[in-house]
Amino acid sequence: MMRLPEFTYLAPVSVKDAVKLMADHEPAAMFVAGGTDLYPNMKRRQFEPSVLIGLRGIRDMSGVRGSSKTGLIIGAGTSLTAVSSHPDVTGHYAGLATAAGLVSSPQLRNMGTLGGNVCVDTRCNYYNQSYEWRKAVNFCMKKDGDICLVAPGSSRCWAVSSSDTAPMLWSLGAQVRLAGPRGERLIPVSAFYQDDGIQYLSKQPGEVVTDIVLPPSDGWRSVYLKLRRRGSFDFPVLGVAVALRMDGEIVRDGKIVLGAVASQPREAVAAAALLAGQRLTPALIAAVAAAASRPSKPLDNTDFTHPYRKKMTRVFVTRALRRLAGFPDSPRAEEEIA
Ligand SMILES: Cc1cc2nc3c(=O)[nH]c(=O)nc-3n(C[C@H](O)[C@H](O)[C@H](O)COP(=O)(O)OP(=O)(O)OC[C@H]3O[C@@H](n4cnc5c(N)ncnc54)[C@H](O)[C@@H]3O)c2cc1C
Ligand code: SF4
């Protein structure tokens, strides 16, 4: 059985105190929210903080404010269960409700938070292993080692962005509010992630995520589809987030963002551009799905083979667009692609 190492737990009740405690204890400290990712990682010695700053006692960081007309502000400490079942989210940001509701298992969604999900560590078959396993293969540069075991000639880590909500929030144009020693700042989700398996967030270590801010829903509709081995619970090995703003049958604007195909969510900009001003026909959907699979470049470091995950990008984008168009799911069309 893997055990947690010893650590000191601090429990601030305000954002200001959390930031101050982090400034006092950095770099030995980490924030913890639900702990559903951090505690298992600590058991495997992927992280070895001697101090944890718990965020669960900060009331201001929990709950949903605003409305779909003015935009929603979701506290980073809001549980994934609460996000996935909130009427404004299910009614107006349906893709986000789906993405939050597909994270791990019901128990973990009760504990796990939206803030923890957007900050969740990147994953790799050579890294998400016990200390002894990693030691037996001489470790890798993400923790305790020097080289990348997936791409030994590479100077960077290619661990995979594995958050379900990140690509969906990106596609919806959401922003992340951060509080740190220098005050607050609000940045787009698209600027919150970096293409590096180790430094995958642009957030400074002393900054805490306080809120996720969603723009007014303003005619946008959204869908999230997830590929994983087990339907009951598993990290995504492909996530497809699509958001469209429709004017009758014409697409006014669209965003397609892929999860779990790189170290950060990847926006399929050229594919989405094909949608603007067009009617969603099967031929257009096929062209957009083909274009969307181009920026999908999974590596051989998670579940399923990477060529299969790339092929499934096209299938899942087709399926997502068909759903938004109100077409029935068409296994035959998908089989032809696959
Ligand atoms: C069996 C299993 C299956 C899982 N399946 C999935 C899955 O399918 N999809 C998925 O996306 N995740 C999955 N997870 C990971 C995890 O459960 C979720 O990502 C969850 O949302 C993490 O939230 P948390 O509050 O528990 O984060 P924590 O574990 O508390 O923290 C995660 C990271 O975020 C940081 N952090 C947390 N909150 C903040 C904040 N407010 N500001 C700054 N930093 C912060 C922590 O320091 C830590 O680095 C799974 C985990 C397990 C154990
Ligand atoms: S991609 Fe390479 S460096 Fe990164 S976790 Fe995997 S093996 Fe380690």
Coordinates of C-alpha atoms and ligand atoms in Angstrom, one line a residue:
M1 CA 0.0 0.0 0.0
M2 CA 1.3 3.5 -0.9
R3 CA 1.2 5.9 2.0
L4 CA 1.2 9.7 2.1
P5 CA 4.4 11.3 3.3
E6 CA 4.3 13.6 6.3
F7 CA 3.3 17.2 5.7
T8 CA 2.0 20.2 7.6
Y9 CA -1.6 21.3 6.6
L10 CA -2.5 25.0 6.8
A11 CA -6.1 26.0 6.5
P12 CA -6.6 29.7 5.6
V13 CA -10.2 31.1 5.5
S14 CA -9.5 34.0 3.0
V15 CA -7.7 34.3 -0.4
K16 CA -5.5 37.0 1.1
D17 CA -4.3 34.6 3.8
A18 CA -3.8 31.7 1.3
V19 CA -1.6 34.0 -0.8
K20 CA 0.4 35.1 2.3
L21 CA 0.9 31.6 3.5
M22 CA 2.2 30.5 0.1
A23 CA 4.6 33.5 0.0
D24 CA 5.9 32.4 3.4
H25 CA 6.4 28.7 2.5
E26 CA 7.2 28.7 -1.2
P27 CA 8.8 26.6 -2.7
A28 CA 8.1 23.9 -0.1
A29 CA 4.3 24.5 -0.2
M30 CA 1.5 23.5 -2.6
F31 CA -2.2 24.5 -2.7
V32 CA -4.7 21.6 -2.3
A33 CA -8.4 21.8 -3.0
G34 CA -10.2 18.5 -3.2
G35 CA -6.9 16.6 -3.2
T36 CA -8.2 14.0 -5.7
D37 CA -5.2 14.5 -8.0
L38 CA -2.6 15.8 -5.6
Y39 CA -2.8 13.2 -2.8
P40 CA -2.4 10.2 -5.2
N41 CA 0.5 12.0 -6.8
M42 CA 2.1 12.6 -3.4
K43 CA 1.7 8.9 -2.6
R44 CA 3.7 8.1 -5.7
R45 CA 6.3 10.9 -4.8
Q46 CA 5.6 12.8 -7.9
F47 CA 5.2 15.8 -5.6
E48 CA 6.9 16.1 -2.2
P49 CA 5.6 19.3 -0.6
S50 CA 6.3 19.6 3.2
V51 CA 3.4 22.1 3.5
L52 CA -0.1 22.0 2.0
I53 CA -2.3 25.1 2.0
G54 CA -5.8 23.8 2.0
L55 CA -8.4 25.9 0.1
R56 CA -11.6 24.2 1.2
G57 CA -12.2 26.7 4.1
I58 CA -12.3 29.8 1.8
R59 CA -16.0 30.4 1.4
D60 CA -15.5 33.2 -1.2
M61 CA -14.0 30.6 -3.6
S62 CA -17.0 28.4 -3.7
G63 CA -20.3 28.7 -5.6
V64 CA -21.7 30.1 -8.8
R65 CA -22.6 33.8 -9.2
G66 CA -24.1 35.9 -12.1
S67 CA -26.3 34.6 -14.9
S68 CA -26.1 33.4 -18.5
K69 CA -27.1 36.9 -19.6
T70 CA -24.3 38.7 -17.8
G71 CA -21.8 35.8 -17.6
L72 CA -21.2 33.3 -14.9
I73 CA -18.5 33.4 -12.2
I74 CA -17.7 30.0 -10.9
G75 CA -15.6 29.9 -7.7
A76 CA -12.5 27.7 -8.2
G77 CA -13.5 25.7 -5.1
T78 CA -16.9 24.7 -6.5
S79 CA -17.2 20.9 -6.7
L80 CA -17.4 19.3 -10.2
T81 CA -20.8 17.8 -9.1
A82 CA -22.1 21.3 -8.4
V83 CA -20.8 22.7 -11.7
S84 CA -22.2 19.8 -13.7
S85 CA -25.7 20.1 -12.2
H86 CA -26.1 23.9 -11.9
P87 CA -29.2 24.9 -13.9
D88 CA -27.4 27.9 -15.6
V89 CA -24.5 25.6 -16.6
T90 CA -26.7 22.7 -17.9
G91 CA -29.1 25.2 -19.6
H92 CA -26.6 27.6 -21.3
Y93 CA -23.1 26.1 -21.2
A94 CA -24.1 22.4 -21.8
G95 CA -20.7 21.3 -22.9
L96 CA -19.2 22.4 -19.6
A97 CA -21.8 20.5 -17.7
T98 CA -21.0 17.4 -19.7
A99 CA -17.2 17.9 -19.3
A100 CA -17.4 18.4 -15.5
G101 CA -19.8 15.5 -15.2
L102 CA -17.4 13.1 -17.1
V103 CA -14.4 13.7 -14.8
S104 CA -13.4 10.6 -12.9
S105 CA -16.1 9.1 -10.7
P106 CA -19.1 10.5 -8.7
Q107 CA -17.2 10.3 -5.4
L108 CA -14.2 12.2 -6.8
R109 CA -16.5 14.8 -8.5
N110 CA -18.0 15.5 -5.0
M111 CA -14.5 16.2 -3.7
G112 CA -12.8 17.5 -6.8
T113 CA -13.1 21.2 -7.7
L114 CA -13.2 23.1 -11.0
G115 CA -10.0 25.0 -9.9
G116 CA -8.2 21.8 -9.3
N117 CA -9.4 20.4 -12.6
V118 CA -8.0 23.4 -14.6
C119 CA -4.7 23.0 -12.7
V120 CA -4.6 19.2 -12.9
D121 CA -1.1 17.7 -13.6
T122 CA -0.2 16.5 -17.1
R123 CA 0.0 12.7 -17.5
C124 CA 2.3 10.2 -19.1
N125 CA 2.7 6.4 -18.9
Y126 CA 6.3 6.8 -17.7
Y127 CA 5.3 9.2 -14.9
N128 CA 2.0 8.2 -13.4
Q129 CA 3.7 5.2 -11.7
S130 CA 4.9 4.4 -8.2
Y131 CA 8.3 5.6 -7.0
E132 CA 9.8 2.1 -7.3
W133 CA 8.5 1.7 -10.9
R134 CA 10.0 5.0 -11.9
K135 CA 13.2 4.2 -10.2
A136 CA 13.5 0.9 -12.0
V137 CA 13.4 2.8 -15.4
N138 CA 15.9 5.5 -14.1
F139 CA 13.2 8.2 -13.8
C140 CA 12.5 10.9 -16.4
M141 CA 12.9 14.7 -16.5
K142 CA 9.4 15.5 -15.2
K143 CA 10.5 14.1 -11.8
D144 CA 13.9 12.9 -10.5
G145 CA 15.5 12.2 -13.9
D146 CA 17.2 13.9 -16.8
I147 CA 15.8 12.5 -20.0
C148 CA 12.4 12.0 -21.7
L149 CA 11.7 8.3 -21.9
V150 CA 9.0 8.8 -24.7
A151 CA 11.3 10.9 -26.9
P152 CA 14.9 10.4 -25.6
G153 CA 16.4 13.0 -27.9
S154 CA 14.0 15.7 -26.8
S155 CA 14.9 18.5 -24.4
R156 CA 11.3 18.9 -23.2
C157 CA 8.6 16.9 -21.6
W158 CA 5.6 15.8 -23.7
A159 CA 3.3 14.8 -20.8
V160 CA -0.4 15.1 -21.9
S161 CA -2.9 17.8 -20.8
S162 CA -5.6 15.6 -19.2
S163 CA -8.2 18.0 -17.9
D164 CA -11.7 17.5 -19.2
T165 CA -12.9 21.0 -18.5
A166 CA -9.9 22.9 -19.9
P167 CA -10.7 22.4 -23.6
M168 CA -14.3 23.2 -23.0
L169 CA -13.6 26.4 -21.1
W170 CA -11.2 27.4 -23.8
S171 CA -13.8 26.9 -26.5
L172 CA -16.4 28.9 -24.5
G173 CA -14.0 31.9 -24.2
A174 CA -13.7 31.6 -20.4
Q175 CA -11.2 33.5 -18.3
V176 CA -9.2 32.5 -15.2
R177 CA -9.0 34.9 -12.2
L178 CA -5.7 34.6 -10.3
A179 CA -4.7 36.2 -7.0
G180 CA -1.1 36.5 -6.0
P181 CA 1.4 38.6 -4.1
R182 CA 1.1 41.4 -6.7
G183 CA -2.7 41.5 -6.7
E184 CA -5.3 40.0 -9.0
R185 CA -5.3 39.4 -12.8
L186 CA -7.8 37.9 -15.2
I187 CA -6.4 36.0 -18.2
P188 CA -8.1 34.0 -21.0
V189 CA -8.0 30.2 -20.5
S190 CA -6.2 30.0 -23.8
A191 CA -3.3 32.0 -22.1
F192 CA -3.4 29.9 -18.9
Y193 CA -1.8 26.9 -20.6
Q194 CA 1.7 26.4 -22.1
D195 CA 3.0 23.7 -24.5
D196 CA 5.3 22.0 -22.0
G197 CA 4.6 18.9 -19.9
I198 CA 6.4 20.3 -16.9
Q199 CA 5.6 24.0 -17.0
Y200 CA 2.1 23.5 -18.4
L201 CA 0.6 26.5 -16.6
S202 CA 1.5 30.2 -17.1
K203 CA 0.4 30.8 -13.5
Q204 CA 3.1 31.8 -11.1
P205 CA 3.6 29.3 -8.2
G206 CA 2.5 31.9 -5.6
E207 CA -0.8 32.5 -7.5
V208 CA -4.1 30.9 -6.6
V209 CA -7.0 30.4 -9.0
T210 CA -10.0 32.1 -7.4
D211 CA -12.7 32.0 -10.1
I212 CA -13.5 30.9 -13.6
V213 CA -15.4 33.6 -15.5
L214 CA -17.7 32.6 -18.4
P215 CA -18.9 35.2 -20.9
P216 CA -22.6 35.7 -21.5
S217 CA -24.0 32.7 -23.3
D218 CA -25.3 34.9 -26.1
G219 CA -26.6 32.3 -28.5
W220 CA -23.6 29.9 -28.1
R221 CA -24.3 26.2 -28.0
S222 CA -21.7 23.6 -26.9
V223 CA -20.9 19.9 -26.9
Y224 CA -18.1 18.0 -25.2
L225 CA -17.1 14.4 -26.2
K226 CA -14.6 12.3 -24.4
L227 CA -12.6 9.2 -25.5
R228 CA -11.5 6.9 -22.7
R229 CA -11.2 3.1 -22.3
R230 CA -13.7 2.6 -19.5
G231 CA -17.1 4.4 -19.7
S232 CA -17.4 4.5 -15.9
F233 CA -14.3 6.5 -15.2
D234 CA -10.9 7.2 -16.8
F235 CA -8.9 10.2 -17.8
P236 CA -9.5 11.5 -21.3
V237 CA -7.2 10.3 -24.1
L238 CA -9.0 12.6 -26.4
G239 CA -11.4 15.4 -25.6
V240 CA -13.3 17.3 -28.2
A241 CA -14.9 20.6 -27.2
V242 CA -17.0 22.4 -29.8
A243 CA -18.9 25.7 -29.3
L244 CA -21.0 27.3 -32.0
R245 CA -23.0 30.6 -32.2
M246 CA -25.9 30.1 -34.6
D247 CA -28.1 32.6 -36.4
G248 CA -31.0 30.4 -37.4
E249 CA -29.3 27.7 -39.5
I250 CA -26.2 29.7 -40.2
V251 CA -23.1 29.4 -38.1
R252 CA -21.9 32.9 -37.1
D253 CA -18.9 31.8 -35.1
G254 CA -17.3 28.6 -33.9
K255 CA -14.5 27.2 -31.8
I256 CA -13.1 23.7 -31.7
V257 CA -10.6 22.8 -29.0
L258 CA -8.9 19.4 -28.6
G259 CA -7.9 18.0 -25.2
A260 CA -5.4 15.2 -24.4
V261 CA -3.5 15.5 -27.8
A262 CA -0.6 17.6 -26.5
S263 CA 0.8 19.2 -23.3
Q264 CA -1.9 21.9 -23.5
P265 CA -5.4 22.0 -25.1
R266 CA -5.1 22.6 -28.8
E267 CA -7.4 24.9 -30.8
A268 CA -8.3 23.9 -34.3
V269 CA -8.4 27.4 -35.7
A270 CA -8.3 26.6 -39.4
A271 CA -11.1 24.1 -39.1
A272 CA -13.4 26.4 -37.1
A273 CA -12.8 29.2 -39.7
L274 CA -14.5 26.9 -42.3
L275 CA -17.7 27.1 -40.3
A276 CA -18.2 30.9 -40.3
G277 CA -21.2 32.1 -42.4
Q278 CA -22.1 28.5 -43.5
R279 CA -25.0 26.1 -43.1
L280 CA -24.1 22.9 -41.2
T281 CA -24.3 20.3 -44.0
P282 CA -22.8 16.8 -43.9
A283 CA -20.3 17.8 -46.5
L284 CA -19.2 20.9 -44.5
I285 CA -19.0 18.8 -41.3
A286 CA -16.8 16.2 -43.1
A287 CA -14.4 19.0 -44.3
V288 CA -14.2 20.7 -40.9
A289 CA -13.6 17.3 -39.1
A290 CA -10.7 16.5 -41.5
A291 CA -9.2 19.9 -40.9
A292 CA -9.7 19.6 -37.1
S293 CA -7.7 16.4 -37.0
R294 CA -4.5 18.1 -38.4
P295 CA -3.5 19.8 -35.2
S296 CA -4.2 16.6 -33.2
K297 CA -0.7 15.2 -32.6
P298 CA -0.9 12.6 -29.8
L299 CA 2.2 10.8 -28.8
D300 CA 2.6 7.2 -27.6
N301 CA 2.5 8.0 -23.9
T302 CA -1.1 7.4 -22.8
D303 CA -3.8 4.8 -23.3
F304 CA -4.7 3.5 -26.8
T305 CA -2.3 3.9 -29.8
H306 CA -1.6 7.4 -31.0
P307 CA -2.6 6.7 -34.6
Y308 CA -6.0 5.5 -33.3
R309 CA -6.4 8.6 -31.1
K310 CA -5.6 10.9 -34.1
K311 CA -8.2 9.0 -36.3
M312 CA -10.8 9.4 -33.5
T313 CA -10.3 13.1 -33.5
R314 CA -12.0 13.3 -36.9
V315 CA -14.7 10.9 -35.8
F316 CA -15.5 12.8 -32.6
V317 CA -15.5 16.3 -34.3
T318 CA -17.9 14.8 -36.8
R319 CA -20.1 13.5 -34.1
A320 CA -20.0 16.8 -32.1
L321 CA -20.9 18.9 -35.1
R322 CA -23.7 16.5 -36.1
R323 CA -25.2 16.8 -32.6
L324 CA -25.0 20.6 -32.7
A325 CA -26.7 20.5 -36.1
G326 CA -29.5 18.3 -34.7
F327 CA -28.6 15.4 -37.0
P328 CA -29.0 11.9 -35.6
D329 CA -25.7 10.1 -34.6
S330 CA -24.5 8.2 -37.7
P331 CA -22.3 5.3 -36.9
R332 CA -22.0 4.6 -40.7
A333 CA -20.5 8.0 -41.5
E334 CA -18.1 7.6 -38.6
E335 CA -17.0 4.1 -39.7
E336 CA -16.2 5.4 -43.1
I337 CA -13.9 7.9 -41.6
A338 CA -12.3 5.5 -39.2
Ligands
LIG1 C1 -9.0 7.6 -10.4 C2 -9.0 9.0 -10.9 C3 -9.6 9.3 -12.1 C4 -9.5 10.6 -12.5 N1 -10.2 10.9 -13.7 C5 -10.1 12.2 -14.2 C6 -10.7 12.5 -15.4 O1 -11.4 11.7 -16.1 N2 -10.6 13.8 -15.9 C7 -10.0 14.8 -15.2 O2 -9.9 15.9 -15.7 N3 -9.4 14.5 -14.0 C8 -9.5 13.2 -13.5 N4 -8.9 13.0 -12.3 C9 -8.1 14.0 -11.6 C10 -8.9 14.8 -10.5 O3 -9.8 14.0 -9.8 C11 -9.7 16.0 -11.2 O4 -8.8 16.6 -12.1 C12 -10.1 17.0 -10.1 O5 -10.9 18.0 -10.7 C13 -9.0 17.7 -9.4 O6 -9.5 18.7 -8.5 P1 -9.1 18.7 -7.0 O7 -9.9 19.8 -6.4 O8 -9.2 17.4 -6.4 O9 -7.6 19.1 -7.2 P2 -6.3 18.8 -6.2 O10 -6.0 17.4 -6.3 O11 -6.6 19.4 -4.9 O12 -5.2 19.7 -6.9 C14 -4.8 19.4 -8.2 C15 -3.7 20.5 -8.6 O13 -4.2 21.8 -8.7 C16 -3.7 22.7 -7.8 N5 -4.8 23.5 -7.3 C17 -6.0 23.1 -6.9 N6 -6.8 24.1 -6.7 C18 -6.1 25.2 -7.0 C19 -6.4 26.6 -7.0 N7 -7.6 27.1 -6.7 N8 -5.4 27.5 -7.4 C20 -4.2 27.0 -7.7 N9 -3.8 25.7 -7.8 C21 -4.8 24.8 -7.4 C22 -3.0 21.8 -6.7 O14 -1.9 22.4 -6.1 C23 -2.6 20.6 -7.6 O15 -1.4 20.9 -8.2 C24 -8.9 11.6 -11.8 C25 -8.3 11.3 -10.6 C26 -8.3 10.0 -10.1 C27 -7.7 9.7 -8.8
SF4_2 S1 6.9 12.9 -21.7 FE1 9.0 12.2 -21.2 S2 9.7 13.6 -19.6 FE2 7.5 13.8 -19.8 S3 6.7 12.5 -18.2 FE3 6.7 11.3 -20.1 S4 8.7 10.3 -20.1 FE4 8.8 11.9 -18.6

